[in-house]
Coordinates of C-alpha atoms in Angstrom, one line a residue:
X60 CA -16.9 -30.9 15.5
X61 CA -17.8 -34.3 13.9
X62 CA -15.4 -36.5 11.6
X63 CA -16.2 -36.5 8.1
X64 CA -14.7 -36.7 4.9
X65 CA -12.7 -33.3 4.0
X66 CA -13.0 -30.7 1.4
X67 CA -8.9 -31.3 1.3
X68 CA -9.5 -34.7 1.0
X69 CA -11.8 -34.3 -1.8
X70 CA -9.1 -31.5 -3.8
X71 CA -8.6 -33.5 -6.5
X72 CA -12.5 -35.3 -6.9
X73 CA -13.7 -32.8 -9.5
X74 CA -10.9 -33.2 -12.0
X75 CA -10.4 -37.3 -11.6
X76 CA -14.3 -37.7 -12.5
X77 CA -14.4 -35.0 -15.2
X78 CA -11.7 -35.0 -17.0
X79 CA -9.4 -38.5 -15.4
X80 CA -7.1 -38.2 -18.3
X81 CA -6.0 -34.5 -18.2
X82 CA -2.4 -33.7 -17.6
X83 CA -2.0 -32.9 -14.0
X84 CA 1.5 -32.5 -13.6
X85 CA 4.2 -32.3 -15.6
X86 CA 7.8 -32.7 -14.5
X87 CA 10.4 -32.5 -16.9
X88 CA 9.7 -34.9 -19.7
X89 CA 7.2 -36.9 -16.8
X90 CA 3.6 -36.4 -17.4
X91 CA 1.2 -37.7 -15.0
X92 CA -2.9 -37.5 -15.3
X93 CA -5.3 -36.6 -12.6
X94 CA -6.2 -40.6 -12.6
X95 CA -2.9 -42.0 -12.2
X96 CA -1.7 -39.3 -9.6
X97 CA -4.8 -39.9 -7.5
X98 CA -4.2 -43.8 -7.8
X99 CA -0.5 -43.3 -6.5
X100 CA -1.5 -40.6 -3.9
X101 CA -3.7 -43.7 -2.4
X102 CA -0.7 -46.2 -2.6
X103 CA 1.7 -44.2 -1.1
X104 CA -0.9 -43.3 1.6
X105 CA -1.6 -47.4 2.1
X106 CA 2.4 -47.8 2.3
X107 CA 1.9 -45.0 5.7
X108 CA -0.2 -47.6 7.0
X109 CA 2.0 -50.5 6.4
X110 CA 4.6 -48.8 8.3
X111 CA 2.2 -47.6 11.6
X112 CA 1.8 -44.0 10.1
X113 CA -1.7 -43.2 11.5
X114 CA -3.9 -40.0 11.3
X115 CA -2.5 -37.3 13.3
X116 CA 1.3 -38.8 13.3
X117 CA 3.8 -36.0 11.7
X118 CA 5.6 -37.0 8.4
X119 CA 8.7 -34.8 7.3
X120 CA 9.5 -34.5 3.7
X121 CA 13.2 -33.4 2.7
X122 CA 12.6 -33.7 -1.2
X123 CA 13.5 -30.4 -3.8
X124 CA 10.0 -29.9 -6.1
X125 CA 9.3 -33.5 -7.5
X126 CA 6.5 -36.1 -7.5
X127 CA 7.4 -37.7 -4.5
X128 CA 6.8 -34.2 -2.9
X129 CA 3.3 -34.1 -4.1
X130 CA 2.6 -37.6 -3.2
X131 CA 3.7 -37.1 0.3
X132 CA 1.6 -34.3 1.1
X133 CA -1.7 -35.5 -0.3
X134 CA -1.3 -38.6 1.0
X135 CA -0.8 -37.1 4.5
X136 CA -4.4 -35.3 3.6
X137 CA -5.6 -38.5 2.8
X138 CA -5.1 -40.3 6.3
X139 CA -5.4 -37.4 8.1
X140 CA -1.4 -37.3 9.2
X141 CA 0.5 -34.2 9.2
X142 CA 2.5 -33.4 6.7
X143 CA 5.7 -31.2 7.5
X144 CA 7.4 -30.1 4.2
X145 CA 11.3 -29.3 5.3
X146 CA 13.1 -26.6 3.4
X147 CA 15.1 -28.5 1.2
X148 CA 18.6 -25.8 1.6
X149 CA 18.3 -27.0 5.5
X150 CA 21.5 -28.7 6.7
X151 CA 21.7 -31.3 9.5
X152 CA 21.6 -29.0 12.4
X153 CA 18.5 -27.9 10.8
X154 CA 16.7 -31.2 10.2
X155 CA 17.1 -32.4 13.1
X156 CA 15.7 -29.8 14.9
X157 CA 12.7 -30.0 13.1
X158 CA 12.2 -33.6 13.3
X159 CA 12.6 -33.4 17.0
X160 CA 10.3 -30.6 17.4
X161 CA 7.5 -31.8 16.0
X162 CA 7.9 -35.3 17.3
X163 CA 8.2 -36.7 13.4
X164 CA 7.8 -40.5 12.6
X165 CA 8.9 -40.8 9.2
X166 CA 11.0 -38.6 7.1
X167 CA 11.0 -38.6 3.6
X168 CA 14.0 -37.8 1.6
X169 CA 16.3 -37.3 -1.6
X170 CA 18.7 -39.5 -2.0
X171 CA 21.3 -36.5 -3.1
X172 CA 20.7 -35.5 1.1
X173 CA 21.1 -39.2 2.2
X174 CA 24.6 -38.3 4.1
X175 CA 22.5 -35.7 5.5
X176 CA 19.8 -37.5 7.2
X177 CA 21.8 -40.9 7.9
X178 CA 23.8 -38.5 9.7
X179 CA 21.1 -37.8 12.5
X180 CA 19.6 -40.8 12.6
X181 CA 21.2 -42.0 15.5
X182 CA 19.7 -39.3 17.5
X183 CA 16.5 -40.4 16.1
X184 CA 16.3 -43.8 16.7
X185 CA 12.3 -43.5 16.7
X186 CA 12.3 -41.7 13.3
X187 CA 11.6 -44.0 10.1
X188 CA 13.5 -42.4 6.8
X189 CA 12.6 -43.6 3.7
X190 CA 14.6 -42.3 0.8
X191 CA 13.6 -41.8 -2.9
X192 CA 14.8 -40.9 -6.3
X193 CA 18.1 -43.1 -5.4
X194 CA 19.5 -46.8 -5.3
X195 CA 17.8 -46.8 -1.7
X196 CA 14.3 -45.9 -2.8
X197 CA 13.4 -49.4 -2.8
X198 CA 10.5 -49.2 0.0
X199 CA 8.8 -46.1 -1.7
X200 CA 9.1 -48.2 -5.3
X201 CA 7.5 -50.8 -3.4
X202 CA 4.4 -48.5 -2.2
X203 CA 3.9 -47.5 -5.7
X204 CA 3.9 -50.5 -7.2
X205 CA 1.1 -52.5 -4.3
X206 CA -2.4 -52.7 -5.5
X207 CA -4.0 -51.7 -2.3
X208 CA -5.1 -47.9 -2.2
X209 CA -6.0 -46.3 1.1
X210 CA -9.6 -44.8 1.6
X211 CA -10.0 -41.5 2.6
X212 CA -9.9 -41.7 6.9
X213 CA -12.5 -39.0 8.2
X214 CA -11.1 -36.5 10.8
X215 CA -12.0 -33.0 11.8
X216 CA -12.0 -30.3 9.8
X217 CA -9.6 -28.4 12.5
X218 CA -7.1 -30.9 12.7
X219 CA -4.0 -30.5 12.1
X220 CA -3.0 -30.9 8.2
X221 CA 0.4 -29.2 7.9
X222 CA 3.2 -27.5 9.7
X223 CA 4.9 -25.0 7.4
X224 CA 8.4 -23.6 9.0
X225 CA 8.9 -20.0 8.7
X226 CA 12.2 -19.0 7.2
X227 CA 13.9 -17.8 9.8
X228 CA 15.3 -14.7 8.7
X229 CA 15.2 -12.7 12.0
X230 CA 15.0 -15.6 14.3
X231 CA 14.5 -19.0 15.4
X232 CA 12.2 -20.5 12.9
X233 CA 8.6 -21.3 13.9
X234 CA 6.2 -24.0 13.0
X235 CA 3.1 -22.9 11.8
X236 CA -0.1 -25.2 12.0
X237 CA -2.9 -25.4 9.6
X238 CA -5.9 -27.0 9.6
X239 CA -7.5 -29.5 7.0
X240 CA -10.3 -26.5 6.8
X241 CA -7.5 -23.9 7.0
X242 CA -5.4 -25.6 3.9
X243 CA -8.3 -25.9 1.5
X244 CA -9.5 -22.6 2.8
X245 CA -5.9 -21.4 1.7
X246 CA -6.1 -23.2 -1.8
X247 CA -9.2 -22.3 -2.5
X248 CA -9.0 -18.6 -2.1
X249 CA -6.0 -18.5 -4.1
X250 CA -7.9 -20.6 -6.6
X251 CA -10.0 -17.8 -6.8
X252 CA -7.9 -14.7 -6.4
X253 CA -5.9 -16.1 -9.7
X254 CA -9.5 -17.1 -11.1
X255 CA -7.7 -20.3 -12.4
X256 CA -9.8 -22.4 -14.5
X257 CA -9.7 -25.7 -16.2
X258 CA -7.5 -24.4 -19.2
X259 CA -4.9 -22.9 -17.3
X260 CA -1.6 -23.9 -16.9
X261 CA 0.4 -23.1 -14.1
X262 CA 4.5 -22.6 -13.9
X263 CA 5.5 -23.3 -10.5
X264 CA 9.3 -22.3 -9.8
X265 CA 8.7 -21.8 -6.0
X266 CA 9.8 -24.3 -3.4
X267 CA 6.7 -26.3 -2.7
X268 CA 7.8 -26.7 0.9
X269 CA 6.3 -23.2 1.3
X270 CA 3.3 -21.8 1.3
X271 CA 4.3 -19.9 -2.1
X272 CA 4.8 -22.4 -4.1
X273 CA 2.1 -25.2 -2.5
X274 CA -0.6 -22.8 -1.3
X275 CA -1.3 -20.6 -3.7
X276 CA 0.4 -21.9 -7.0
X277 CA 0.2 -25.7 -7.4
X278 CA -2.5 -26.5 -5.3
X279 CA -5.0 -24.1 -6.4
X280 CA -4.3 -24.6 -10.5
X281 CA -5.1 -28.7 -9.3
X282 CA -8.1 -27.5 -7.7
X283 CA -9.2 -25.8 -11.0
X284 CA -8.4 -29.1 -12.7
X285 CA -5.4 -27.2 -14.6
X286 CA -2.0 -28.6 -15.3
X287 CA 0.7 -27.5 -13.6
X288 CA 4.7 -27.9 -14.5
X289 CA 6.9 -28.3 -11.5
X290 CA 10.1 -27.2 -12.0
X291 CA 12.3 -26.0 -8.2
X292 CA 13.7 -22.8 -9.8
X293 CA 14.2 -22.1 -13.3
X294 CA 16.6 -19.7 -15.0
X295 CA 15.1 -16.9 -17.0
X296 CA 15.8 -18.3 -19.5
X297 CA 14.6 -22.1 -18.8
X298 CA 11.5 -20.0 -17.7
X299 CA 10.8 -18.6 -21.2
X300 CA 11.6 -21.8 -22.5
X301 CA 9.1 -24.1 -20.8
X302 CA 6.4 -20.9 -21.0
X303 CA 6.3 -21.4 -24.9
X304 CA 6.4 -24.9 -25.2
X305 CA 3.9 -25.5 -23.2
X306 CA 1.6 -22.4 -23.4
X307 CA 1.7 -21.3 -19.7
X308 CA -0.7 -19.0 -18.9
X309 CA 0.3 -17.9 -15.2
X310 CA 3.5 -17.8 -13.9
X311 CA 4.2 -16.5 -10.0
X312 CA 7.9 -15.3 -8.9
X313 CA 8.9 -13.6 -6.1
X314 CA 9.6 -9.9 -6.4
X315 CA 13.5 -10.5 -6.8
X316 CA 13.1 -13.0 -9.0
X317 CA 10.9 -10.9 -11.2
X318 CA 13.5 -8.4 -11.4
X319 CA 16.2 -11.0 -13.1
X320 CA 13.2 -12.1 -15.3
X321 CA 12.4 -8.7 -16.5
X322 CA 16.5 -8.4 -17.3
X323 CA 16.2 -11.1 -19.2
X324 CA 13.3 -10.3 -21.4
X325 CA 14.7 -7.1 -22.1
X326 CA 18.1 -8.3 -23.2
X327 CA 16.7 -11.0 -25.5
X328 CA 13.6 -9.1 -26.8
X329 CA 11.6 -12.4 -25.7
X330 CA 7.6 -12.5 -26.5
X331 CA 5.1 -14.8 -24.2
X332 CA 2.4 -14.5 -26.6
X333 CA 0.1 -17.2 -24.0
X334 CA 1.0 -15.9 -20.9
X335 CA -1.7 -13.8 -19.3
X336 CA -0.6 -13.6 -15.8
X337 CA 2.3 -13.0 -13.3
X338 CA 2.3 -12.6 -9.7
X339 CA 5.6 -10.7 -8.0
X340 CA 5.5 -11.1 -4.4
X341 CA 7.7 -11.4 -1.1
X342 CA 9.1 -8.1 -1.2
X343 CA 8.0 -4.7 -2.8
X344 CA 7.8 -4.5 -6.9
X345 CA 9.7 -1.0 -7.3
X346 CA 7.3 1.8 -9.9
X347 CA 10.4 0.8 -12.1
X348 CA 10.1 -2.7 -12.8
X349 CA 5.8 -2.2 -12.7
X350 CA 6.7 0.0 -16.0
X351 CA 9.4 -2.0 -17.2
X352 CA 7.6 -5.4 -17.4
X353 CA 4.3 -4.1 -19.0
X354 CA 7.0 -2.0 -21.7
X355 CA 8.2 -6.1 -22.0
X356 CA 4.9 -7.7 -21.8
X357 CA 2.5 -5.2 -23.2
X358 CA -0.1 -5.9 -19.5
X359 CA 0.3 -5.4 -15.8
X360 CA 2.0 -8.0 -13.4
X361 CA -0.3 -8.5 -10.1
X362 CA 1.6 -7.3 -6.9
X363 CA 0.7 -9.3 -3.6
X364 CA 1.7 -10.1 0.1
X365 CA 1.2 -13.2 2.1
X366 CA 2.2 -15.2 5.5
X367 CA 3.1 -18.7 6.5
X368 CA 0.6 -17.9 9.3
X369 CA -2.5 -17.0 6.7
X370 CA -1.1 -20.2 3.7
X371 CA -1.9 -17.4 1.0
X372 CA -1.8 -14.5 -0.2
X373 CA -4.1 -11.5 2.4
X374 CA -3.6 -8.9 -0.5
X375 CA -3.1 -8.4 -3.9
X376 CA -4.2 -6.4 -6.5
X377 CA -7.0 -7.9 -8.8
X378 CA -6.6 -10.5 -11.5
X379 CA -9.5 -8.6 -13.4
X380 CA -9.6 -5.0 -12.4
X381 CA -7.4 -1.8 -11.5
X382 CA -4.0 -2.3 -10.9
X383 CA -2.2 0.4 -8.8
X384 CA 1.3 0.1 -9.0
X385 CA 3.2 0.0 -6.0
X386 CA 0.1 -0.7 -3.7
X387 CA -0.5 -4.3 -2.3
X388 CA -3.8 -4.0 -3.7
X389 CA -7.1 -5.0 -1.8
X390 CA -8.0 -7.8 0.3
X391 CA -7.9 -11.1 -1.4
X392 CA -10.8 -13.2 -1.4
X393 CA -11.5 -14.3 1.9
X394 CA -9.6 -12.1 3.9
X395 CA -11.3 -9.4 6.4
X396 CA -8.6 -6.6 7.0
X397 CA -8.1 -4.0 8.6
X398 CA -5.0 -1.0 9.9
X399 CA -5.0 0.0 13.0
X400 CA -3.1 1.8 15.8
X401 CA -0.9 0.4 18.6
X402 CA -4.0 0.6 20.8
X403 CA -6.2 -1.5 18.5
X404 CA -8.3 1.5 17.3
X405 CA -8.6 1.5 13.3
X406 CA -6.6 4.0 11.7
X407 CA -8.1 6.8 8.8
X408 CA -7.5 6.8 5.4
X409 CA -4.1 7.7 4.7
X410 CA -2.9 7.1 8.1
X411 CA -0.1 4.6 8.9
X412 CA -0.6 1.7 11.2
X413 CA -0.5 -2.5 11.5
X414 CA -2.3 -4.6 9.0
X415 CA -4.5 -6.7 11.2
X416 CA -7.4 -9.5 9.5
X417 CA -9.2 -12.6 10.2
X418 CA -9.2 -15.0 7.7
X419 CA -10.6 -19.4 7.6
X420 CA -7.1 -19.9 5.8
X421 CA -5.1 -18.3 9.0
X422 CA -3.0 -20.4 11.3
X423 CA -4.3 -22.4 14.4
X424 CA -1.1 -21.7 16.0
X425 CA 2.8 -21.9 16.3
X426 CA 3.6 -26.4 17.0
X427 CA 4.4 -26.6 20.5
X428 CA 4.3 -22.4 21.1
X429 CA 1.6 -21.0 22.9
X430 CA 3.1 -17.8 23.7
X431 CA 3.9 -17.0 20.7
X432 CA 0.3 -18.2 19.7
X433 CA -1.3 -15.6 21.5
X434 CA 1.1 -12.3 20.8
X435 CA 0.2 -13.6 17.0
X436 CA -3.8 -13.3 18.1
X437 CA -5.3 -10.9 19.6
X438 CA -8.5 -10.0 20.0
X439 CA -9.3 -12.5 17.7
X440 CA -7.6 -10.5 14.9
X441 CA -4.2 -12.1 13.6
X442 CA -1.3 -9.4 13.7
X443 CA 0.4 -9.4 10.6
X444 CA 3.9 -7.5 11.9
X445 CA 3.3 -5.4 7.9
X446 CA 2.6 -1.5 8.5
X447 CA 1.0 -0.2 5.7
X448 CA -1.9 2.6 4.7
X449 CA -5.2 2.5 3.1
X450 CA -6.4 5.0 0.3
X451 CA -9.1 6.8 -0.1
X452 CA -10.4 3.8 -2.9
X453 CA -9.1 0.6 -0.4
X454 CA -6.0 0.1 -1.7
X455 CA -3.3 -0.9 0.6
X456 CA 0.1 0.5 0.4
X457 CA 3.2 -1.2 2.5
X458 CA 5.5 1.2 4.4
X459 CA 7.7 -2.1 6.5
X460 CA 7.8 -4.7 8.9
X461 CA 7.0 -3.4 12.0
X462 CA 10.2 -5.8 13.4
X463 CA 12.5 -3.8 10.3
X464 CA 11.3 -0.6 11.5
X465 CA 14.9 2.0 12.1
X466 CA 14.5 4.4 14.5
X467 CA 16.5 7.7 14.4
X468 CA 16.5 9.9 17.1
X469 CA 13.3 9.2 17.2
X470 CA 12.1 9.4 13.5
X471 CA 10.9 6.0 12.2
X472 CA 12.5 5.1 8.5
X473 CA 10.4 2.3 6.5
X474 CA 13.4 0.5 4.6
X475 CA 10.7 0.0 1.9
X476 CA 10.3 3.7 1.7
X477 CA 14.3 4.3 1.3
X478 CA 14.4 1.2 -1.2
X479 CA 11.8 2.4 -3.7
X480 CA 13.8 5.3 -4.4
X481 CA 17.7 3.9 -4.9
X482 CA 15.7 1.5 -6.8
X483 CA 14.6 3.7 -9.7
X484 CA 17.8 4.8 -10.6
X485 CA 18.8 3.9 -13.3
X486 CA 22.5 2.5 -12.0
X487 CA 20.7 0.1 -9.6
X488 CA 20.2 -3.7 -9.9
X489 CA 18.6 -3.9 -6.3
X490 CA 19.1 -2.1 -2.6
X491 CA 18.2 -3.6 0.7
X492 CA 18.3 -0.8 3.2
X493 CA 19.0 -2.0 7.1
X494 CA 19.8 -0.6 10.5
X495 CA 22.8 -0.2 11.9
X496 CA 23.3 1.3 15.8
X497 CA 24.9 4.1 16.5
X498 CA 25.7 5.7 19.7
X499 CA 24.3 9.2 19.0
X500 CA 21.0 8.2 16.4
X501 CA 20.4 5.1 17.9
X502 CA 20.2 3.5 14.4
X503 CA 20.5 4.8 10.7
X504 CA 19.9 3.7 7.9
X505 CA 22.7 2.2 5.5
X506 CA 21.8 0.6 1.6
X507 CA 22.8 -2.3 0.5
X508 CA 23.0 -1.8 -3.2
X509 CA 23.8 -4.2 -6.4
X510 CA 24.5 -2.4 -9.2
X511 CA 23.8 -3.2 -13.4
X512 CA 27.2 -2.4 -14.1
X513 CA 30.8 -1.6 -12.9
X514 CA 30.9 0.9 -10.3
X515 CA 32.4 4.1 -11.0
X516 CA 33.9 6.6 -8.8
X517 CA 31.3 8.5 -8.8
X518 CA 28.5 6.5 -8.2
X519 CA 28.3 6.3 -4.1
X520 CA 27.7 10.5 -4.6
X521 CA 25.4 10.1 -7.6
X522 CA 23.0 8.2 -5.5
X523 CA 23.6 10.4 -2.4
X524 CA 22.2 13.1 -4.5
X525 CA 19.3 11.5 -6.2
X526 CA 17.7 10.1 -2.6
X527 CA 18.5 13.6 -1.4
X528 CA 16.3 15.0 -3.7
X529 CA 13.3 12.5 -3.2
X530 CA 13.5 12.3 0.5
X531 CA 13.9 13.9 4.1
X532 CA 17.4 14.0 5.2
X533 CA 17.1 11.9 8.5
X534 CA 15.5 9.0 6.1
X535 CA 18.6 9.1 3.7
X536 CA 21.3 6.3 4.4
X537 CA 24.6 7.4 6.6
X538 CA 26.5 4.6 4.2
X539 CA 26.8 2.8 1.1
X540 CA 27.4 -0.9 0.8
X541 CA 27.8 -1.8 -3.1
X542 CA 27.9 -5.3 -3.7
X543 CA 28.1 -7.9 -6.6
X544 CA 25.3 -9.9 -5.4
X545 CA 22.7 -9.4 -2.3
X546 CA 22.5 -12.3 -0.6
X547 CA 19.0 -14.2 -0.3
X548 CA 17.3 -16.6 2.1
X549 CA 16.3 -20.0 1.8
X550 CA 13.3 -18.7 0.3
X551 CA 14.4 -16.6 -2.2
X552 CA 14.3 -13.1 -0.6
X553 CA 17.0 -11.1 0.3
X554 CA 18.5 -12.2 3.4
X555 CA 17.9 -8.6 5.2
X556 CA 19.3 -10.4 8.8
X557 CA 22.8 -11.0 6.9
X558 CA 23.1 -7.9 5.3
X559 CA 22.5 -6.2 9.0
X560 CA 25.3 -7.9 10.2
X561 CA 27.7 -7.4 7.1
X562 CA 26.6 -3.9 7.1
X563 CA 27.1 -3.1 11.4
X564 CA 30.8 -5.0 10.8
X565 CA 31.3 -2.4 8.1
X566 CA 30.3 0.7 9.8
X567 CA 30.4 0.2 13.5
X568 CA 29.7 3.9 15.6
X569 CA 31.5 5.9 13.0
X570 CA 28.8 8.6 12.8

């Protein structure tokens, strides 16, 4: 493959000759135009090369949603390093690990985690950290202030671009590679799977050390030329806020988080007169909250799923088109897909099996990993872990993680299944279902469930009988686990590995 000049390199080329001027981003009461953000994307990408930071050298960035994050990453693009976003909740331990996994040579960081990183430099003697936002940030002040701009540095479209970490949640985290064809393959599909345009603007509360929030959010809307506002994760409330002062038209949360949003609109009576477009993702969107947030909104929110490995979303019902509630949808721009048996052999309609597609966005491969590589690919198909079913008109509805799966003497139990019941009650906040052993079933099911309100005495039997009424007895949960608050992950979802362990310390081999 010859070097050339990227389509990643060239993301923002469209908007700084068109329209140069145009609000790009817009970060609290900061505004910055396509112009001046390219200019700075160049400086910071000479100061790299000051420091010895060549193309294919890894560069860590520990930094909550901000300008410096953007810089960093498209600066990386520019040179043709790697750029290797850190989730910003990550504590030392965590860090570290990271840095010494992918071999990094410069981290940069937030001066509110200084004591965080000074604290493993020592270990790191090799690793260069250069902190911003802060009375240090002296060096990266200094990179923005130089007159010299790097040029673009040609490389191959399958080089490495970016290592994105996967959350962790039931094990050790991974890092996934992209490509610099697999990144703008990523952007670009979600570019189009959003149909952003020039007059949009975009509301990003996802971490942009994601794929969520970079991928298939910011990245795409700058693609378009839109304007994006980069906030790390506003309130309800700040959300509403910032929608109607600045006319947002699109605005992406994660399935949990759109539950507290539509809460929030309900309780307030709030009216989004120029938003046109939401996105729940990450987990299921319960029937419920489908009918609650068009009662709010007056339109349909979009339902999705994604994977670090693919950058963007594989599914999702259409911007412009039927919506079936409930359902992923159909395969997003892009994406080839396909369900199929444990022997490879594509399943009928109707019929339960592994989601399975090929996609130019999809990983190259785990950092450092090849076995892991190729139980992620094979026969050149990339095995998503997500058991679903197709309809009769394409659409594909999720039934679990293949990994979540709870077997009971023998039956399998989807947790999504179990959840989108106790979820439409009308007592229940949220439920996580998960697997507890048991010497005689081998595992059952137990809920995790926050309620709306106070619990009453009554309410562990109220639910009993609902779910009894809606599904088989060996799929309803042995126990109860009511809770204030479900705990979430780094990313936002709920953290289903630490409700498994609160809920197998609970109710260990009582049944």
């Amino acid at each position: 493959m010859d070097e050339r000049l990227t389509r990643l390199q060239g993301l923002l080329d469209n908007a700084v000759c068109s329209a140069p001027e145009k609000i790009a981003l817009r970060i609290g009461s900061s505004c910055t135009n396509y112009q001046q953000l390219d200019q700075m994307i160049g400086q910071v990408a000479a100061g790299f090369l000051d420091e010895n930071i060549n193309r294919g050298d890894r560069i860590a960035w520990l930094l909550p949603n901000c300008l410096e994050a953007v810089l960093v990453t498209l600066a990386c693009y520019r040179i043709g390093a790697i750029a290797v976003p850190l989730n910003y909740r990550y504590v030392s331990q965590e860090i570290q690990d990271v840095l010494m996994r992918v071999g990094a040579s410069l981290i940069v960081y937030d001066a509110a985690r200084s004591a965080d990183v000074q604290h493993l430099l020592n270990a790191l003697p090799m690793v260069l950290a250069v902190e911003v936002r802060g009375d240090n940030g002296t060096r990266f002040n200094q990179w923005l202030e130089g007159e010299a701009q790097a040029e673009k540095v040609p490389v191959k479209e399958n080089e490495p671009a970016l290592i994105l970490f996967t959350s962790g949640s039931t094990g050790h985290p991974k890092g996934v590679v992209h490509s610099q064809e697999g990144v703008y393959e990523a952007i670009d599909q979600s570019r189009s799977l959003f149909d952003f345009n020039s007059e949009d603007i975009v509301l990003v509360g996802k971490p942009i050390s994601h794929a969520g929030g970079l991928q298939t959010q910011m990245l795409p809307a700058l693609l378009a030329g839109g304007e994006v506002i980069l906030e790390m994760k506003p309130t309800p409330a700040e959300a509403v806020q910032l929608i109607n002062a600045h006319q947002v038209t699109e605005y992406g949360l994660l399935a949990s988080d759109l539950l507290d949003f539509v809460e929030y609109l309900e309780s307030t009576s709030s009216e989004l007169p120029s938003l046109i477009n939401a996105i729940g993702s990450g987990d299921a969107v319960p029937t419920d909250l489908h009918r609650r947030f068009r009662d709010c909104l007056g339109w349909e929110v979009m339902e999705g799923a994604g994977m670090t490995e693919v950058g963007c979303y594989y599914a999702a019902n259409p911007r412009n088109g039927t919506r079936k509630w409930g359902s992923l949808g159909i395969a997003a721009p892009g994406m080839r897909l396909d369900i199929v048996r444990s022997d490879g052999s594509p399943c009928d309609s109707g019929e339960h099996g592994e989601i399975v597609l090929q996609a130019e966005s999809a990983t190259i491969g785990y950092w450092n990993d090849s076995v892991a590589t190729q139980e992620l690919f094979r026969n050149e198909w990339l095995h998503t872990g997500d058991l679903a079913y197709r309809d009769d008109d394409g659409y594909i509805w999720f039934v679990g993680r293949k990994k979540l799966m709870i077997i009971r003497r023998g039956s399998n139990i989807a947790p999504a299944e179990v959840e989108a019941i106790i979820d439409e009650h009308p007592l229940v906040h949220a439920s996580v279902v998960v697997a507890v052993s048991n010497p005689c079933d081998g595992q059952i099911p137990v809920a995790c469930v926050a309620l709306l309100s106070h619990q009453e005495e009554d309410t562990e039997q109220t639910l009993r009988f609902y779910v009894e009424q809606h599904l088989a007895g060996y799929k309803n949960p042995v126990h109860y686990l009511f809770l204030e608050v479900l705990p979430r992950t780094s990313t936002g979802k709920f953290d289903r590995h630490a409700l498994a362990e609160l809920a197998g310390s609970q109710f260990v081999s009582t049944e």
